[in-house]
Amino acid sequence: MEKLIKAMKEKKDKGDKPFSIKDKRALSFSKKKTRKIASILVFGVMSFSLLFNVIHFTKVQSIRNTVQASYNEIDEQMKGVEKGSLIESQRLVVYGDEFVRKYINLPAEEKEREQRTDDLKGYFVAGFDVNHLEDTSEFIGSRTAKSITFLDVERKSSHEAVVYYRVAYDITQVKEVEKEVKKTKGKGKDKKDVIEKVKENQDHVTNHQVEMAVPVITDGEGFAVTNNPSLTSSNVKSSIQHEVTELDGEEATSKEIGAINPFLADFFTSFGISDEKLAFMGDLNKGLTNKVYEEHKISEAVKSNDIYTVRVNVTFREQETALSNRYFYELTIHEENGRLFVQSIH
């Protein structure tokens, strides 16, 4: 009996102890793993949320920057249109003309020269030194613009341009010259004429012509000259081979030309002085004035249906003078029932 009870106790002890330890270890491992997974999930969610916010902020900021850049570009383009519209206007040419006239005209009197310098300050950009435009310390005289002719505009950008002019001007310089003067000296029998040399001031005028380039800038509201003008030189002459375009139609016969010649003589006689007969010979009410017809020569004449096209050189003399010049015309002449009528002349 005692052995049985002892055996049962040993069995109980052997069975309970391992079971209790194994359960305790399994429970402890499960809690630690759960905490780790939970931590990973929490930090993962936080990290993902932070990353999403960063990406979202970056995209929003990028969109804002793009939109702002577009606004800025549109604003600059609008400003450019405003500036360009002014730099391309006729006012630029007028402004440049005014500046060139003020710049060229140099008075003889010192007080007027000072006033000119003050006036020029209003044409140049702010802060430009207008006191050294030219050296007039030893110049006695004046400079006067005679004609200012606009040539061209070279546009550098929407707000900058260079305006070109041809300027004719006179320089009047006071020079001291030596002159012989006849004087009478002595009295009575001792009286005699002598020649003496004296010095006096005389105006010496010279004529000049230059091409001038004026650099101009605009702010969209007005203009200003950015620097001293430049003297330039351009050559618009060119040796060009030119073939005259042939007229369309059949070449007029000698008989037809014989009929046209007296008509042209009458027509150009009236055309030169615009008399009352002109309206009956051509589709025009007025021709030239004070031009006396002398002769003409047909260089080419063709006919198409009842229309003649005639090229002719005409010699007119200036009325009340002996000066004659030759001019070229091309006419279209309509023939109806043997009557000729000028439809156009150029």
mmCIF file of C-alpha atoms in Angstrom:
data_model
loop_
_atom_site.group_PDB
_atom_site.id
_atom_site.type_symbol
_atom_site.label_atom_id
_atom_site.label_comp_id
_atom_site.label_asym_id
_atom_site.label_seq_id
_atom_site.Cartn_x
_atom_site.Cartn_y
_atom_site.Cartn_z
ATOM 1 C CA MET A 1 0.000 0.000 0.000
ATOM 2 C CA GLU A 2 2.711 2.360 0.894
ATOM 3 C CA LYS A 3 4.558 1.455 -2.282
ATOM 4 C CA LEU A 4 1.431 2.190 -4.346
ATOM 5 C CA ILE A 5 0.918 5.590 -2.721
ATOM 6 C CA LYS A 6 4.603 6.429 -3.220
ATOM 7 C CA ALA A 7 4.455 5.371 -6.819
ATOM 8 C CA MET A 8 1.399 7.516 -7.465
ATOM 9 C CA LYS A 9 3.093 10.559 -5.892
ATOM 10 C CA GLU A 10 6.167 10.083 -8.047
ATOM 11 C CA LYS A 11 3.998 9.828 -11.112
ATOM 12 C CA LYS A 12 2.087 12.911 -10.113
ATOM 13 C CA ASP A 13 5.263 14.845 -9.505
ATOM 14 C CA LYS A 14 6.780 13.690 -12.763
ATOM 15 C CA GLY A 15 3.590 14.546 -14.719
ATOM 16 C CA ASP A 16 2.767 17.994 -13.254
ATOM 17 C CA LYS A 17 6.189 19.599 -13.202
ATOM 18 C CA PRO A 18 7.085 19.256 -16.897
ATOM 19 C CA PHE A 19 3.558 20.333 -17.965
ATOM 20 C CA SER A 20 3.658 23.461 -15.848
ATOM 21 C CA ILE A 21 7.102 24.572 -17.145
ATOM 22 C CA LYS A 22 6.233 23.970 -20.795
ATOM 23 C CA ASP A 23 3.036 26.050 -20.598
ATOM 24 C CA LYS A 24 4.815 28.926 -18.905
ATOM 25 C CA ARG A 25 7.498 29.102 -21.659
ATOM 26 C CA ALA A 26 4.924 29.034 -24.465
ATOM 27 C CA LEU A 27 2.919 31.915 -22.933
ATOM 28 C CA SER A 28 6.022 34.089 -22.437
ATOM 29 C CA PHE A 29 7.205 33.675 -26.075
ATOM 30 C CA SER A 30 3.750 34.553 -27.438
ATOM 31 C CA LYS A 31 3.596 37.947 -25.593
ATOM 32 C CA LYS A 32 7.077 39.010 -26.718
ATOM 33 C CA LYS A 33 6.359 38.185 -30.339
ATOM 34 C CA THR A 34 3.053 40.018 -30.206
ATOM 35 C CA ARG A 35 4.691 43.153 -28.806
ATOM 36 C CA LYS A 36 7.364 43.049 -31.531
ATOM 37 C CA ILE A 37 4.844 42.661 -34.321
ATOM 38 C CA ALA A 38 2.700 45.430 -32.864
ATOM 39 C CA SER A 39 5.682 47.759 -32.636
ATOM 40 C CA ILE A 40 6.688 47.013 -36.208
ATOM 41 C CA LEU A 41 3.157 47.691 -37.413
ATOM 42 C CA VAL A 42 2.885 50.963 -35.479
ATOM 43 C CA PHE A 43 6.238 52.273 -36.687
ATOM 44 C CA GLY A 44 5.465 51.052 -40.201
ATOM 45 C CA VAL A 45 2.163 52.935 -40.276
ATOM 46 C CA MET A 46 3.841 56.067 -38.885
ATOM 47 C CA SER A 47 6.670 55.836 -41.405
ATOM 48 C CA PHE A 48 4.295 55.286 -44.304
ATOM 49 C CA SER A 49 2.133 58.199 -43.167
ATOM 50 C CA LEU A 50 5.184 60.449 -42.866
ATOM 51 C CA LEU A 51 6.457 59.367 -46.282
ATOM 52 C CA PHE A 52 3.037 59.954 -47.838
ATOM 53 C CA ASN A 53 2.865 63.431 -46.317
ATOM 54 C CA VAL A 54 6.331 64.272 -47.622
ATOM 55 C CA ILE A 55 5.455 63.051 -51.107
ATOM 56 C CA HIS A 56 2.139 64.905 -51.023
ATOM 57 C CA PHE A 57 3.794 68.135 -49.852
ATOM 58 C CA THR A 58 6.478 67.817 -52.514
ATOM 59 C CA LYS A 59 3.906 67.328 -55.265
ATOM 60 C CA VAL A 60 1.770 70.222 -54.041
ATOM 61 C CA GLN A 61 4.813 72.489 -53.809
ATOM 62 C CA SER A 62 5.914 71.402 -57.282
ATOM 63 C CA ILE A 63 2.475 72.226 -58.675
ATOM 64 C CA ARG A 64 2.530 75.594 -56.922
ATOM 65 C CA ASN A 65 5.975 76.364 -58.324
ATOM 66 C CA THR A 66 4.869 75.355 -61.832
ATOM 67 C CA VAL A 67 1.738 77.501 -61.608
ATOM 68 C CA GLN A 68 3.699 80.465 -60.260
ATOM 69 C CA ALA A 69 6.298 80.081 -63.008
ATOM 70 C CA SER A 70 3.495 80.085 -65.568
ATOM 71 C CA TYR A 71 2.019 83.220 -64.018
ATOM 72 C CA ASN A 72 5.441 84.885 -64.063
ATOM 73 C CA GLU A 73 6.021 83.876 -67.678
ATOM 74 C CA ILE A 74 2.603 85.194 -68.713
ATOM 75 C CA ASP A 75 3.259 88.411 -66.795
ATOM 76 C CA GLU A 76 6.638 88.862 -68.526
ATOM 77 C CA GLN A 77 5.060 88.114 -71.888
ATOM 78 C CA MET A 78 2.362 90.703 -71.233
ATOM 79 C CA LYS A 79 5.001 93.230 -70.260
ATOM 80 C CA GLY A 80 6.933 92.291 -73.379
ATOM 81 C CA VAL A 81 3.839 92.845 -75.521
ATOM 82 C CA GLU A 82 3.333 96.270 -73.955
ATOM 83 C CA LYS A 83 6.983 97.194 -74.445
ATOM 84 C CA GLY A 84 7.074 95.711 -77.903
ATOM 85 C CA SER A 85 3.981 97.627 -78.955
ATOM 86 C CA LEU A 86 5.696 100.859 -77.915
ATOM 87 C CA ILE A 87 9.118 100.004 -79.374
ATOM 88 C CA GLU A 88 7.380 99.239 -82.675
ATOM 89 C CA SER A 89 5.290 102.401 -82.733
ATOM 90 C CA GLN A 90 5.850 105.536 -84.775
ATOM 91 C CA ARG A 91 6.432 107.400 -81.508
ATOM 92 C CA LEU A 92 9.907 105.842 -81.334
ATOM 93 C CA VAL A 93 10.841 107.522 -84.620
ATOM 94 C CA VAL A 94 9.427 110.859 -83.468
ATOM 95 C CA TYR A 95 11.289 110.610 -80.163
ATOM 96 C CA GLY A 96 14.542 109.806 -81.949
ATOM 97 C CA ASP A 97 14.033 112.736 -84.326
ATOM 98 C CA GLU A 98 13.552 115.126 -81.396
ATOM 99 C CA PHE A 99 16.657 113.812 -79.677
ATOM 100 C CA VAL A 100 18.848 114.084 -82.793
ATOM 101 C CA ARG A 101 17.694 117.666 -83.397
ATOM 102 C CA LYS A 102 18.435 118.652 -79.794
ATOM 103 C CA TYR A 103 21.755 116.788 -79.904
ATOM 104 C CA ILE A 104 22.959 118.331 -83.198
ATOM 105 C CA ASN A 105 21.870 121.912 -82.552
ATOM 106 C CA LEU A 106 24.699 123.548 -80.627
ATOM 107 C CA PRO A 107 24.148 127.239 -79.862
ATOM 108 C CA ALA A 108 26.920 129.828 -79.979
ATOM 109 C CA GLU A 109 26.087 131.466 -76.638
ATOM 110 C CA GLU A 110 27.303 129.797 -73.452
ATOM 111 C CA LYS A 111 24.025 130.311 -71.597
ATOM 112 C CA GLU A 112 22.099 128.605 -74.399
ATOM 113 C CA ARG A 113 24.611 125.757 -74.425
ATOM 114 C CA GLU A 114 23.984 125.176 -70.720
ATOM 115 C CA GLN A 115 20.250 125.073 -71.379
ATOM 116 C CA ARG A 116 20.845 122.518 -74.161
ATOM 117 C CA THR A 117 22.800 120.307 -71.759
ATOM 118 C CA ASP A 118 19.958 120.450 -69.230
ATOM 119 C CA ASP A 119 17.442 119.567 -71.954
ATOM 120 C CA LEU A 120 19.498 116.561 -73.079
ATOM 121 C CA LYS A 121 19.399 115.112 -69.550
ATOM 122 C CA GLY A 122 15.714 114.427 -70.131
ATOM 123 C CA TYR A 123 16.482 112.250 -73.162
ATOM 124 C CA PHE A 124 19.198 110.001 -71.713
ATOM 125 C CA VAL A 125 18.752 107.249 -69.126
ATOM 126 C CA ALA A 126 18.919 108.313 -65.488
ATOM 127 C CA GLY A 127 22.413 109.112 -64.263
ATOM 128 C CA PHE A 128 23.980 109.484 -67.712
ATOM 129 C CA ASP A 129 26.805 112.042 -67.833
ATOM 130 C CA VAL A 130 25.806 114.604 -70.462
ATOM 131 C CA ASN A 131 28.637 117.006 -69.636
ATOM 132 C CA HIS A 132 31.108 115.220 -71.904
ATOM 133 C CA LEU A 133 29.113 114.801 -75.107
ATOM 134 C CA GLU A 134 31.543 117.035 -76.971
ATOM 135 C CA ASP A 135 34.482 119.340 -76.276
ATOM 136 C CA THR A 136 33.452 122.929 -76.974
ATOM 137 C CA SER A 137 36.108 124.649 -74.880
ATOM 138 C CA GLU A 138 37.918 126.063 -77.936
ATOM 139 C CA PHE A 139 35.013 126.129 -80.357
ATOM 140 C CA ILE A 140 33.606 129.546 -81.191
ATOM 141 C CA GLY A 141 30.509 129.178 -83.299
ATOM 142 C CA SER A 142 27.434 127.011 -83.671
ATOM 143 C CA ARG A 143 26.096 123.814 -85.242
ATOM 144 C CA THR A 144 22.666 123.730 -86.861
ATOM 145 C CA ALA A 145 20.638 120.769 -88.159
ATOM 146 C CA LYS A 146 19.344 121.350 -91.693
ATOM 147 C CA SER A 147 17.527 118.058 -92.307
ATOM 148 C CA ILE A 148 16.922 114.825 -90.391
ATOM 149 C CA THR A 149 15.798 111.788 -92.385
ATOM 150 C CA PHE A 150 14.651 108.554 -90.754
ATOM 151 C CA LEU A 151 16.348 105.494 -92.270
ATOM 152 C CA ASP A 152 15.590 102.367 -90.267
ATOM 153 C CA VAL A 153 14.904 100.727 -86.892
ATOM 154 C CA GLU A 154 16.888 97.716 -85.686
ATOM 155 C CA ARG A 155 14.957 96.063 -82.853
ATOM 156 C CA LYS A 156 17.228 94.313 -80.368
ATOM 157 C CA SER A 157 14.481 92.975 -78.065
ATOM 158 C CA SER A 158 10.970 93.800 -76.918
ATOM 159 C CA HIS A 159 12.290 96.898 -75.131
ATOM 160 C CA GLU A 160 15.491 97.884 -76.972
ATOM 161 C CA ALA A 161 16.108 99.271 -80.438
ATOM 162 C CA VAL A 162 18.584 101.283 -82.489
ATOM 163 C CA VAL A 163 17.123 104.048 -84.659
ATOM 164 C CA TYR A 164 19.051 105.214 -87.728
ATOM 165 C CA TYR A 165 18.914 108.711 -89.227
ATOM 166 C CA ARG A 166 20.658 110.646 -91.986
ATOM 167 C CA VAL A 167 21.491 114.117 -90.725
ATOM 168 C CA ALA A 168 22.605 117.160 -92.710
ATOM 169 C CA TYR A 169 23.967 120.058 -90.671
ATOM 170 C CA ASP A 170 26.056 123.218 -90.939
ATOM 171 C CA ILE A 171 28.921 124.215 -88.664
ATOM 172 C CA THR A 172 29.473 127.956 -88.394
ATOM 173 C CA GLN A 173 32.868 128.681 -86.897
ATOM 174 C CA VAL A 174 34.159 132.143 -86.089
ATOM 175 C CA LYS A 175 37.702 132.482 -87.385
ATOM 176 C CA GLU A 176 40.157 135.333 -87.154
ATOM 177 C CA VAL A 177 41.321 136.400 -90.618
ATOM 178 C CA GLU A 178 43.839 138.955 -91.786
ATOM 179 C CA LYS A 179 42.485 141.619 -94.101
ATOM 180 C CA GLU A 180 44.068 144.532 -95.988
ATOM 181 C CA VAL A 181 42.450 147.886 -95.307
ATOM 182 C CA LYS A 182 43.132 151.161 -97.113
ATOM 183 C CA LYS A 183 43.633 154.075 -94.740
ATOM 184 C CA THR A 184 44.489 157.758 -95.214
ATOM 185 C CA LYS A 185 47.203 159.188 -93.068
ATOM 186 C CA GLY A 186 48.696 162.645 -92.694
ATOM 187 C CA LYS A 187 47.320 166.098 -93.428
ATOM 188 C CA GLY A 188 47.700 168.540 -96.235
ATOM 189 C CA LYS A 189 50.665 167.808 -98.441
ATOM 190 C CA ASP A 190 51.643 164.906 -96.201
ATOM 191 C CA LYS A 191 48.305 163.215 -96.695
ATOM 192 C CA LYS A 192 48.599 159.797 -98.315
ATOM 193 C CA ASP A 193 46.847 156.486 -98.595
ATOM 194 C CA VAL A 194 48.396 153.421 -96.998
ATOM 195 C CA ILE A 195 47.439 149.766 -96.898
ATOM 196 C CA GLU A 196 47.319 148.187 -93.469
ATOM 197 C CA LYS A 197 46.697 144.630 -92.459
ATOM 198 C CA VAL A 198 44.069 144.169 -89.756
ATOM 199 C CA LYS A 199 42.552 141.103 -88.135
ATOM 200 C CA GLU A 200 38.841 140.561 -87.850
ATOM 201 C CA ASN A 201 36.420 137.737 -87.040
ATOM 202 C CA GLN A 202 34.504 136.105 -89.853
ATOM 203 C CA ASP A 203 31.953 133.297 -89.951
ATOM 204 C CA HIS A 204 33.186 130.238 -91.794
ATOM 205 C CA VAL A 205 30.356 127.819 -92.712
ATOM 206 C CA THR A 206 30.907 124.173 -93.656
ATOM 207 C CA ASN A 207 28.264 121.615 -94.709
ATOM 208 C CA HIS A 208 28.204 118.079 -93.366
ATOM 209 C CA GLN A 209 26.120 114.929 -93.740
ATOM 210 C CA VAL A 210 26.335 111.840 -91.534
ATOM 211 C CA GLU A 211 24.366 108.710 -90.673
ATOM 212 C CA MET A 212 23.656 108.388 -86.977
ATOM 213 C CA ALA A 213 22.554 105.406 -84.861
ATOM 214 C CA VAL A 214 20.652 106.182 -81.651
ATOM 215 C CA PRO A 215 20.294 103.373 -79.035
ATOM 216 C CA VAL A 216 16.902 103.612 -77.329
ATOM 217 C CA ILE A 217 15.197 101.692 -74.515
ATOM 218 C CA THR A 218 11.574 101.704 -73.323
ATOM 219 C CA ASP A 219 9.836 100.783 -70.068
ATOM 220 C CA GLY A 220 6.484 100.465 -71.784
ATOM 221 C CA GLU A 221 5.542 104.053 -70.990
ATOM 222 C CA GLY A 222 8.298 106.167 -72.566
ATOM 223 C CA PHE A 223 11.764 106.151 -74.104
ATOM 224 C CA ALA A 224 15.329 106.948 -73.080
ATOM 225 C CA VAL A 225 18.636 107.033 -74.951
ATOM 226 C CA THR A 226 21.069 104.571 -73.389
ATOM 227 C CA ASN A 227 24.407 105.868 -74.704
ATOM 228 C CA ASN A 228 26.126 108.318 -77.024
ATOM 229 C CA PRO A 229 24.944 108.057 -80.642
ATOM 230 C CA SER A 230 27.184 106.293 -83.154
ATOM 231 C CA LEU A 231 28.180 107.471 -86.606
ATOM 232 C CA THR A 232 27.530 104.810 -89.241
ATOM 233 C CA SER A 233 27.803 104.390 -92.979
ATOM 234 C CA SER A 234 25.552 102.340 -95.206
ATOM 235 C CA ASN A 235 25.610 101.664 -98.914
ATOM 236 C CA VAL A 236 22.223 100.872 -100.398
ATOM 237 C CA LYS A 237 23.484 100.944 -103.957
ATOM 238 C CA SER A 238 23.790 97.619 -105.738
ATOM 239 C CA SER A 239 24.662 96.429 -109.225
ATOM 240 C CA ILE A 240 21.619 94.410 -110.214
ATOM 241 C CA GLN A 241 20.955 92.606 -113.470
ATOM 242 C CA HIS A 242 17.322 93.195 -114.379
ATOM 243 C CA GLU A 243 15.338 91.721 -117.220
ATOM 244 C CA VAL A 244 12.203 93.624 -118.154
ATOM 245 C CA THR A 245 9.095 91.453 -118.020
ATOM 246 C CA GLU A 246 7.587 90.966 -121.438
ATOM 247 C CA LEU A 247 4.052 92.167 -121.999
ATOM 248 C CA ASP A 248 1.309 89.617 -122.618
ATOM 249 C CA GLY A 249 -0.374 89.830 -125.997
ATOM 250 C CA GLU A 250 0.361 89.990 -129.698
ATOM 251 C CA GLU A 251 2.900 92.551 -130.854
ATOM 252 C CA ALA A 252 1.195 95.611 -132.300
ATOM 253 C CA THR A 253 1.614 96.109 -136.043
ATOM 254 C CA SER A 254 3.334 99.135 -137.533
ATOM 255 C CA LYS A 255 -0.083 100.355 -138.732
ATOM 256 C CA GLU A 256 -1.505 100.129 -135.202
ATOM 257 C CA ILE A 257 1.524 101.917 -133.753
ATOM 258 C CA GLY A 258 1.091 104.569 -136.428
ATOM 259 C CA ALA A 259 -2.443 105.179 -135.123
ATOM 260 C CA ILE A 260 -1.372 105.201 -131.487
ATOM 261 C CA ASN A 261 1.494 107.718 -131.860
ATOM 262 C CA PRO A 262 -0.588 110.834 -132.669
ATOM 263 C CA PHE A 263 -3.054 109.908 -129.926
ATOM 264 C CA LEU A 264 -0.193 109.694 -127.395
ATOM 265 C CA ALA A 265 1.136 113.073 -128.507
ATOM 266 C CA ASP A 266 -2.258 114.676 -127.828
ATOM 267 C CA PHE A 267 -2.703 112.755 -124.596
ATOM 268 C CA PHE A 268 0.684 113.657 -123.084
ATOM 269 C CA THR A 269 0.249 117.289 -124.126
ATOM 270 C CA SER A 270 -2.925 117.445 -122.027
ATOM 271 C CA PHE A 271 -1.457 115.230 -119.314
ATOM 272 C CA GLY A 272 1.491 117.606 -118.812
ATOM 273 C CA ILE A 273 -0.704 120.626 -118.042
ATOM 274 C CA SER A 274 -3.958 118.948 -116.891
ATOM 275 C CA ASP A 275 -6.178 120.803 -119.351
ATOM 276 C CA GLU A 276 -9.889 120.246 -119.993
ATOM 277 C CA LYS A 277 -9.250 117.789 -122.853
ATOM 278 C CA LEU A 278 -7.601 115.213 -120.572
ATOM 279 C CA ALA A 279 -10.866 113.740 -119.256
ATOM 280 C CA PHE A 280 -11.992 112.924 -122.795
ATOM 281 C CA MET A 281 -8.811 110.940 -123.538
ATOM 282 C CA GLY A 282 -8.267 109.010 -120.313
ATOM 283 C CA ASP A 283 -9.868 107.746 -117.143
ATOM 284 C CA LEU A 284 -8.338 110.471 -114.953
ATOM 285 C CA ASN A 285 -9.280 113.992 -113.969
ATOM 286 C CA LYS A 286 -5.848 115.413 -113.269
ATOM 287 C CA GLY A 287 -2.360 114.929 -114.641
ATOM 288 C CA LEU A 288 0.802 116.999 -114.139
ATOM 289 C CA THR A 289 1.395 120.735 -113.877
ATOM 290 C CA ASN A 290 3.789 123.045 -115.713
ATOM 291 C CA LYS A 291 5.189 120.241 -117.882
ATOM 292 C CA VAL A 292 5.440 120.912 -121.606
ATOM 293 C CA TYR A 293 5.287 117.817 -123.814
ATOM 294 C CA GLU A 294 8.108 117.635 -126.351
ATOM 295 C CA GLU A 295 8.247 114.080 -127.709
ATOM 296 C CA HIS A 296 7.705 110.405 -126.967
ATOM 297 C CA LYS A 297 9.028 107.062 -128.157
ATOM 298 C CA ILE A 298 7.224 103.729 -127.863
ATOM 299 C CA SER A 299 9.548 100.982 -126.610
ATOM 300 C CA GLU A 300 6.985 98.143 -126.630
ATOM 301 C CA ALA A 301 3.352 97.724 -127.605
ATOM 302 C CA VAL A 302 1.097 94.639 -127.563
ATOM 303 C CA LYS A 303 -2.592 94.037 -128.174
ATOM 304 C CA SER A 304 -5.011 91.612 -126.518
ATOM 305 C CA ASN A 305 -8.592 91.762 -127.823
ATOM 306 C CA ASP A 306 -9.313 95.509 -127.966
ATOM 307 C CA ILE A 307 -6.773 96.504 -125.295
ATOM 308 C CA TYR A 308 -3.309 97.871 -126.067
ATOM 309 C CA THR A 309 -0.532 97.818 -123.465
ATOM 310 C CA VAL A 310 2.103 100.384 -124.338
ATOM 311 C CA ARG A 311 5.450 101.220 -122.786
ATOM 312 C CA VAL A 312 6.667 104.657 -123.740
ATOM 313 C CA ASN A 313 9.424 107.149 -122.880
ATOM 314 C CA VAL A 314 8.148 110.717 -122.747
ATOM 315 C CA THR A 315 10.172 113.944 -122.741
ATOM 316 C CA PHE A 316 8.714 116.847 -120.766
ATOM 317 C CA ARG A 317 10.226 120.317 -120.446
ATOM 318 C CA GLU A 318 9.834 122.393 -117.323
ATOM 319 C CA GLN A 319 7.584 125.306 -118.257
ATOM 320 C CA GLU A 320 9.417 128.639 -118.729
ATOM 321 C CA THR A 321 12.797 126.874 -118.710
ATOM 322 C CA ALA A 322 14.998 125.035 -121.178
ATOM 323 C CA LEU A 323 15.382 121.996 -118.910
ATOM 324 C CA SER A 324 13.964 118.751 -120.282
ATOM 325 C CA ASN A 325 13.716 115.310 -118.684
ATOM 326 C CA ARG A 326 12.704 111.903 -119.982
ATOM 327 C CA TYR A 327 10.112 109.825 -118.083
ATOM 328 C CA PHE A 328 8.807 106.269 -118.461
ATOM 329 C CA TYR A 329 5.131 105.252 -118.502
ATOM 330 C CA GLU A 330 3.136 102.101 -119.074
ATOM 331 C CA LEU A 331 -0.405 102.610 -120.347
ATOM 332 C CA THR A 332 -3.392 100.404 -121.089
ATOM 333 C CA ILE A 333 -5.403 101.835 -123.950
ATOM 334 C CA HIS A 334 -8.878 100.676 -124.975
ATOM 335 C CA GLU A 335 -9.936 100.850 -128.617
ATOM 336 C CA GLU A 336 -13.594 101.056 -129.545
ATOM 337 C CA ASN A 337 -14.917 102.016 -132.970
ATOM 338 C CA GLY A 338 -11.519 103.409 -133.909
ATOM 339 C CA ARG A 339 -11.430 105.641 -130.813
ATOM 340 C CA LEU A 340 -8.628 105.265 -128.244
ATOM 341 C CA PHE A 341 -9.070 105.824 -124.518
ATOM 342 C CA VAL A 342 -6.446 105.485 -121.717
ATOM 343 C CA GLN A 343 -7.752 103.184 -118.987
ATOM 344 C CA SER A 344 -4.665 103.347 -116.747
ATOM 345 C CA ILE A 345 -1.251 105.009 -116.627
ATOM 346 C CA HIS A 346 1.648 104.348 -114.303
#
